[in-house]
Short mmCIF file of C-alpha atoms and ligand atoms in Angstrom, two decimals:
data_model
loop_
_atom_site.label_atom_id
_atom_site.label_comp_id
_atom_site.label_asym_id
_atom_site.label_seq_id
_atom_site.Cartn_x
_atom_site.Cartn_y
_atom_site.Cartn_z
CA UNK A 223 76.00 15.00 84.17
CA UNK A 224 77.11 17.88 81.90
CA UNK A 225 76.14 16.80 78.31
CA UNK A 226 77.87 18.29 74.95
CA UNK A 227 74.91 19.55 73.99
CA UNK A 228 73.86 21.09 77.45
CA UNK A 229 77.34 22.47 77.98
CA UNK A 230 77.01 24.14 74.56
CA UNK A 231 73.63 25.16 75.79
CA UNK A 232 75.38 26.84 78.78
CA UNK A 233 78.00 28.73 77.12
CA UNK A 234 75.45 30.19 74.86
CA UNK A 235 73.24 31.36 77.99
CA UNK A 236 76.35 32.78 79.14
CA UNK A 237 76.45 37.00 79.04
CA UNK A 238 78.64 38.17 76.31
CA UNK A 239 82.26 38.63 78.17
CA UNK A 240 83.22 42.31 78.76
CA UNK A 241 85.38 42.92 75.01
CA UNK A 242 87.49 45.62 76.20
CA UNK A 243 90.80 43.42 76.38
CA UNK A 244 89.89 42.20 72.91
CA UNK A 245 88.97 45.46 71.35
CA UNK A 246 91.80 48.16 70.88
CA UNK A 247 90.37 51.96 71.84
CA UNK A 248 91.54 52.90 68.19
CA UNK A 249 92.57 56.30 69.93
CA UNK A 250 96.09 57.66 69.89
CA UNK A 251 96.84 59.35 73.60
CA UNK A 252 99.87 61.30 72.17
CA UNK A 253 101.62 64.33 74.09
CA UNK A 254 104.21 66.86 73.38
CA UNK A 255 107.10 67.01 75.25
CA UNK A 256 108.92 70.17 74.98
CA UNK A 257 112.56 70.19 74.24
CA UNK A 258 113.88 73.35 73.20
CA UNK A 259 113.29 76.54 71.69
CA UNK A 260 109.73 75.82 69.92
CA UNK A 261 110.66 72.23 69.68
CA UNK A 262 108.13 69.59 70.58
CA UNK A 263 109.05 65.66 70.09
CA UNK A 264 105.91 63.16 70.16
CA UNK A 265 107.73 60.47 71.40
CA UNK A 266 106.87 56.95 70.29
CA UNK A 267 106.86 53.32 71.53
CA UNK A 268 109.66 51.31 71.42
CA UNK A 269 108.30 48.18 70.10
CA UNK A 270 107.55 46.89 66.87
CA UNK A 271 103.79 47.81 65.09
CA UNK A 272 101.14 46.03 67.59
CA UNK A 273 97.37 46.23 67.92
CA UNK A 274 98.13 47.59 71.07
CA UNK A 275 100.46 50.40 69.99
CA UNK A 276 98.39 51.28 66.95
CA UNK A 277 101.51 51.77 64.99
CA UNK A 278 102.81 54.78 67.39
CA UNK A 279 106.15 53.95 67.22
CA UNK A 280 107.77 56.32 66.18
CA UNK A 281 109.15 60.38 67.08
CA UNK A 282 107.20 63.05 65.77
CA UNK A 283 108.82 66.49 65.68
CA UNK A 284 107.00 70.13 65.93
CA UNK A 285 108.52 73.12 65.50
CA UNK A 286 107.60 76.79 65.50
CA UNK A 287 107.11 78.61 61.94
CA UNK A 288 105.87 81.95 61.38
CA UNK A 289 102.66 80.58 60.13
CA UNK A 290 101.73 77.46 62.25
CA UNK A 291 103.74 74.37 63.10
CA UNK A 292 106.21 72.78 61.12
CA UNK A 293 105.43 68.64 61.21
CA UNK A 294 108.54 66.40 60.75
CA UNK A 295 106.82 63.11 59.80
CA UNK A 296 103.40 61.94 59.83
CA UNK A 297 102.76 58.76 61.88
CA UNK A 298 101.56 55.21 60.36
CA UNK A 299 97.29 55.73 59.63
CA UNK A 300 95.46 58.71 59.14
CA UNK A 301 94.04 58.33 62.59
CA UNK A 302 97.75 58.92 63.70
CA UNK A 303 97.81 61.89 61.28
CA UNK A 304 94.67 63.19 62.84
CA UNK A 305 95.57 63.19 66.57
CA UNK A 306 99.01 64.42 65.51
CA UNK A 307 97.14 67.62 63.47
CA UNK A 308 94.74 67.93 66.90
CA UNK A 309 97.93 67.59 69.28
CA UNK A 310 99.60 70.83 67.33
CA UNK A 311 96.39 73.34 67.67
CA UNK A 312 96.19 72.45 71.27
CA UNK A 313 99.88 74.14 71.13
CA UNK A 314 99.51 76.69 68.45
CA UNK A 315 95.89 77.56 67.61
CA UNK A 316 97.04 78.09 63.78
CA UNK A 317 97.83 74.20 63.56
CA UNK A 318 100.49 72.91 61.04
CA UNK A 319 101.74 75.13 58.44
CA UNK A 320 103.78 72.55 56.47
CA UNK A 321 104.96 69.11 56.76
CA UNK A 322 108.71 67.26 55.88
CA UNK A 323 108.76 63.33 55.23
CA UNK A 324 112.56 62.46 56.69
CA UNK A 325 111.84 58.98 54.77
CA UNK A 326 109.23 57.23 52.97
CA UNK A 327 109.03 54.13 55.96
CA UNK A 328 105.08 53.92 56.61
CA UNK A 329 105.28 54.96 60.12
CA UNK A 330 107.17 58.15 59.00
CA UNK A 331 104.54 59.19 56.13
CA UNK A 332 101.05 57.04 56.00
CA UNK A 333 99.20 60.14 58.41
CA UNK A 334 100.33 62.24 55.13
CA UNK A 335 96.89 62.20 53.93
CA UNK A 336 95.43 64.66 56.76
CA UNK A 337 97.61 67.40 55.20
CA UNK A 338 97.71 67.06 51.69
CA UNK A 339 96.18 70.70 50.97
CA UNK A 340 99.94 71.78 52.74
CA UNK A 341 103.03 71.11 51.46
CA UNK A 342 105.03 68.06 51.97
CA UNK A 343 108.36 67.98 51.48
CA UNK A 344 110.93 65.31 51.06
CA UNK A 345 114.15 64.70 49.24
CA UNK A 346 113.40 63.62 45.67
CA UNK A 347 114.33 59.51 46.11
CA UNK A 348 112.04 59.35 48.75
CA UNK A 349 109.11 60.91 47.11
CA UNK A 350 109.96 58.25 44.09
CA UNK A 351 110.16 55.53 47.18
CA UNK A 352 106.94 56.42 48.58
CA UNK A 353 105.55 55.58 44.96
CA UNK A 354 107.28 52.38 44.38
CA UNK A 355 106.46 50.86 47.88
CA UNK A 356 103.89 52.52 49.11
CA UNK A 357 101.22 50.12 48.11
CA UNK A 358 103.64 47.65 49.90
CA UNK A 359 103.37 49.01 52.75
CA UNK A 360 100.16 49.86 53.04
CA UNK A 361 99.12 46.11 52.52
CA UNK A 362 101.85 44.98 55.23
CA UNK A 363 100.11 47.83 57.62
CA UNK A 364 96.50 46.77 57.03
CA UNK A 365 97.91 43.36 58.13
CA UNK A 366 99.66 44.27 61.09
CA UNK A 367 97.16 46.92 62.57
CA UNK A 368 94.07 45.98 61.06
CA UNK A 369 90.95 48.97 62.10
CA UNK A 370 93.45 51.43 62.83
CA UNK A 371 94.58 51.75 59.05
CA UNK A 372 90.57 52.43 58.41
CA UNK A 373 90.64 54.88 55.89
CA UNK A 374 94.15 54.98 55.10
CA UNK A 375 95.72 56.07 51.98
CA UNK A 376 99.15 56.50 50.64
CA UNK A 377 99.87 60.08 50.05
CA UNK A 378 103.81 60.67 48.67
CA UNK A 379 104.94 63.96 49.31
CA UNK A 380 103.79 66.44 46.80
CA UNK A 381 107.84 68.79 47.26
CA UNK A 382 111.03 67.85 46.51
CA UNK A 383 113.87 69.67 48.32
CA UNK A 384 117.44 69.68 47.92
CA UNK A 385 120.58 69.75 50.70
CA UNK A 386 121.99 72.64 52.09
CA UNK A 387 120.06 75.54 53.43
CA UNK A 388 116.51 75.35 53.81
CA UNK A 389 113.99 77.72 55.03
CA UNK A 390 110.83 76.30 55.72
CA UNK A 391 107.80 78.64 57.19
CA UNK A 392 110.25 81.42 58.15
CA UNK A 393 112.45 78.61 60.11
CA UNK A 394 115.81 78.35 58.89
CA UNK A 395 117.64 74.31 58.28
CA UNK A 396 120.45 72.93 57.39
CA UNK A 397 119.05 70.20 55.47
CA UNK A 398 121.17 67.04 54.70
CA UNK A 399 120.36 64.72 52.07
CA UNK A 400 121.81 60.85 53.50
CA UNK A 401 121.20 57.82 53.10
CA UNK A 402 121.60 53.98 54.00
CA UNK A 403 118.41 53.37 56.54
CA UNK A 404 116.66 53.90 53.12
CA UNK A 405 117.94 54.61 49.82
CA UNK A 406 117.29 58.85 50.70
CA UNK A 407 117.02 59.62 54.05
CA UNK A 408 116.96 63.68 55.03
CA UNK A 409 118.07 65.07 58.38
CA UNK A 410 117.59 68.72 60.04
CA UNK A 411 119.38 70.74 61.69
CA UNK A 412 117.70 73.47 63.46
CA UNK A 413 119.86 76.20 62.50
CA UNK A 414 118.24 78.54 65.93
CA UNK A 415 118.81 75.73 68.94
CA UNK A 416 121.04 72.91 66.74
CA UNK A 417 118.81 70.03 67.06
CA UNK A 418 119.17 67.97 65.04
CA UNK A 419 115.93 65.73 63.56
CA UNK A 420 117.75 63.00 62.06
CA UNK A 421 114.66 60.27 61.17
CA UNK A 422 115.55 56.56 61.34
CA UNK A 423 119.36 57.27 60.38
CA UNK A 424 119.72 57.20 64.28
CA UNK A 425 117.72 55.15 66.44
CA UNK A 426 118.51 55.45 70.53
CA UNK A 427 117.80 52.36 73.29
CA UNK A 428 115.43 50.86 70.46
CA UNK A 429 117.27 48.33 67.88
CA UNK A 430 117.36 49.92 64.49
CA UNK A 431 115.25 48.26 61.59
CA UNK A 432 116.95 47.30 58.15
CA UNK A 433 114.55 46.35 55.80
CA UNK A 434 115.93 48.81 53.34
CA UNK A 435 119.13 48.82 54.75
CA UNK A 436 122.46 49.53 53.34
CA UNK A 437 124.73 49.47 56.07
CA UNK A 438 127.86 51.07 54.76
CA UNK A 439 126.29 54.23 53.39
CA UNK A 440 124.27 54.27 56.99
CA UNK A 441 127.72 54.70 58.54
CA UNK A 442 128.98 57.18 56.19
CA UNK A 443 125.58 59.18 56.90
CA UNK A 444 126.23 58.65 61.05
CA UNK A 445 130.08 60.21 59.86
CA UNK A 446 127.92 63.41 58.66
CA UNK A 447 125.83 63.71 61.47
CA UNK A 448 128.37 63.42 64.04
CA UNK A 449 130.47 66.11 62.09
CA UNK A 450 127.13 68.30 62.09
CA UNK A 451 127.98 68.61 66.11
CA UNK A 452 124.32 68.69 67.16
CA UNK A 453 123.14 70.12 70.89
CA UNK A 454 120.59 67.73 70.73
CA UNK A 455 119.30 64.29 68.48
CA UNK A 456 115.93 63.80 68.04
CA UNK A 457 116.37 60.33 66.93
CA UNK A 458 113.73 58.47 64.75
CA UNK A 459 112.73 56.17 67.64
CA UNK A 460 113.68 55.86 71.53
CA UNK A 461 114.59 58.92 73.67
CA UNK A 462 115.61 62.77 72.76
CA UNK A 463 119.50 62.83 73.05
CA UNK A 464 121.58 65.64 74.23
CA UNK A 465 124.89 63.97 74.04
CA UNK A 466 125.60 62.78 70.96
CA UNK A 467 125.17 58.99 72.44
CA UNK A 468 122.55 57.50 69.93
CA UNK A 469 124.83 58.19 67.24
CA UNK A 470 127.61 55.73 68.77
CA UNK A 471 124.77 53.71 69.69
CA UNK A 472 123.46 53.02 66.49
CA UNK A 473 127.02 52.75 64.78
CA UNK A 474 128.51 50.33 67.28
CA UNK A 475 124.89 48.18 66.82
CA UNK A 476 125.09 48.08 62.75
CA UNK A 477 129.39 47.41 62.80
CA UNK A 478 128.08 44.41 65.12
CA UNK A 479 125.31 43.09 63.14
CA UNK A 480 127.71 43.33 60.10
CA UNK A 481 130.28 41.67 61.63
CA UNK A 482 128.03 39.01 63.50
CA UNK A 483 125.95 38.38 59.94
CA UNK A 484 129.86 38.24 58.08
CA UNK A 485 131.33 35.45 60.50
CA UNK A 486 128.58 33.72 60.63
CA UNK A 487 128.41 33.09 56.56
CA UNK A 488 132.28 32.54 56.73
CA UNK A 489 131.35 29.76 59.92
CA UNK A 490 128.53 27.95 57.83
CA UNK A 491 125.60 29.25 59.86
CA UNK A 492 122.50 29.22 58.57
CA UNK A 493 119.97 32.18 59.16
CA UNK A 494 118.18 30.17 61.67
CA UNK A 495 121.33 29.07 63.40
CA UNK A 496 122.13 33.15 63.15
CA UNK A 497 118.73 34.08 64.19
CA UNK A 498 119.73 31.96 67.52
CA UNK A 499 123.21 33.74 68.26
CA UNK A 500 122.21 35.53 71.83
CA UNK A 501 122.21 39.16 71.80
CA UNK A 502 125.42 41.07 73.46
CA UNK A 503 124.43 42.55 76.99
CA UNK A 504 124.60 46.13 75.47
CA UNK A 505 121.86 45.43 72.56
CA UNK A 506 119.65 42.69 74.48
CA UNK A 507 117.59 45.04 76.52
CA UNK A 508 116.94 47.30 73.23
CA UNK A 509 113.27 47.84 72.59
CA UNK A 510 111.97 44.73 69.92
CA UNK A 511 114.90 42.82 70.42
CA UNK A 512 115.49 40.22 69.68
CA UNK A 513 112.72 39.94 66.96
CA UNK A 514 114.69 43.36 65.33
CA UNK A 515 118.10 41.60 65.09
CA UNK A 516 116.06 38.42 63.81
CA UNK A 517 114.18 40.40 61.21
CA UNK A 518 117.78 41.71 60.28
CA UNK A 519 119.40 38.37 59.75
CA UNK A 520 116.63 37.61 57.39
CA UNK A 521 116.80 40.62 55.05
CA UNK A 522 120.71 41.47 55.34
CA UNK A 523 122.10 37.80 55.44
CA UNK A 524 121.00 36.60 52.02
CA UNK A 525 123.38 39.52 50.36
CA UNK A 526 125.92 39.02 53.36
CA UNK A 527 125.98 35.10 52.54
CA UNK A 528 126.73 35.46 48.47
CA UNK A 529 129.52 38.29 49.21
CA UNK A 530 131.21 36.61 51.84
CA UNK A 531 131.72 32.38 50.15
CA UNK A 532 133.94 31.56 48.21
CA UNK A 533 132.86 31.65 44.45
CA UNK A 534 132.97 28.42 42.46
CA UNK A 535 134.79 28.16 38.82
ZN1 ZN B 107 112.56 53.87 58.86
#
């Protein structure tokens, strides 16, 4: 008969199991995909920030300068930063001239660090973003993705830039300073092929995050993009867009979660009750749904919730 103490005595004759499945690689296996004239797009998982993922979640953009590349956002861990920097001397030998933070979300800025002897440039709220939140984040990160933030440290971005034109390395932009993902939020327009970069103001086939959310100044911002008539979107996650549909997308999704989040504080419903409401055909099959739209109800429904009852006297 198998004792306690013999069965222990088994398990500990046992050979340690193989500890691949528990162990992440810690290695990013990133490629650029090219997409027009001197335009590469690192393109990202669709899910949320996972062990598995290592936080590559999100659309990197390259682009030709005169000098080097030109590095529209950073990734979420230096490591990210790293293989991003190795990625663009396997397609220019000169590496990355300069570097733009769209927004000062940690996936968009944390690999800053690898290129802080270039400049980085970002409109001016999100540089004073990256300062107030940034140690936020970076505890939030360490949580979520544990030895892949090793060595991680929040780096703002060192220039501010303004809207309009915007020449950066010999590259010519129209740069336009929105808002509403975040409280500053900067898009690009290629001036030479019309792409346009536009960061997490448009996200395409992956449900768009709101923690800093303010959804009617996100619209107005989707209003300036669309009138920007772009050949092609480089959203901030999901595919590379050449027709214009990730801008719908991502205004039909935010009307709906308004609307849903609005009705359901005018119904009663509490957040969990909310959290429950099952996902329209069109949004279910998003990437991280339906923890995104969950996550949403609990940051947007609080503010929703005191706007929408009816105020006591
Ligand atoms: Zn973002």
């Amino acid at each position: 008969m198998l004792t306690r103490r013999s069965a222990l005595g088994l398990l500990a004759s046992l050979p340690l199991a193989p500890r691949a499945f528990a162990q992440p690689r810690l290695s990013y296996d990133l490629t650029a995909k090219p997409l027009a004239d001197g335009i590469w797009m690192v393109e990202g998982a669709t899910d949320y920030f996972s062990m598995e993922n290592g936080g590559a979640i999100v659309n990197i953009t390259l682009m030709k300068g005169d000098s080097g590349l030109i590095l529209v956002d950073t990734g979420s861990s230096r490591r990210h930063g790293e293989a991003l920097n190795t990625l663009a001397r396997s397609l220019d030998i000169r590496g990355i001239s300069t570097v733009v933070n769209t927004h000062h979300h940690p996936d968009h800025f944390f690999g800053n660090q690898v290129f802080a002897d270039r400049p980085i440039h970002a409109l001016g709220g999100t540089r004073q973003a990256a300062l107030d939140e940034g140690d936020a984040f970076a505890d939030n990160m360490y949580r979520l993705l544990g030895d892949w933030m090793r060595g991680t440290e929040v780096v703002p971005p060192s220039d501010v830039i303004a809207g309009g034109d915007l020449t950066l390395d010999g590259r010519d932009f129209l740069a336009l300073p929105l808002g509403g993902h975040t409280s500053a939020d900067l898009a690009l327009m290629d001036r030479r092929s019309g792409t346009l970069v536009a960061g997490d103001l448009v996200f395409y086939n992956r449900a768009p995050t709101t923690p800093s959310a303010d959804l009617p100044r996100w619209q107005q911002a989707l209003d300036a993009l669309q009138a920007a008539k772009p050949a092609l979107v480089i959203p901030g996650h999901g595919p590379a867009d050449p027709t214009g549909d990730s801008i719908t997308q991502t205004r039909d999704y935010l009307s709906w979660l308004d609307r849903t989040l609005r009705e359901g504080a005018r119904a009663g419903l509490d957040m969990v009750e909310l959290m429950e409401t099952p996902l329209p055909d069109r949004f279910a099959g998003m990437g991280a749904q339906p923890q995104e739209y969950q996550r949403s109800v609990a940051h947007l429904f609080p503010g929703i919730e005191r706007e929408e009852l009816p105020r006591g006297n």
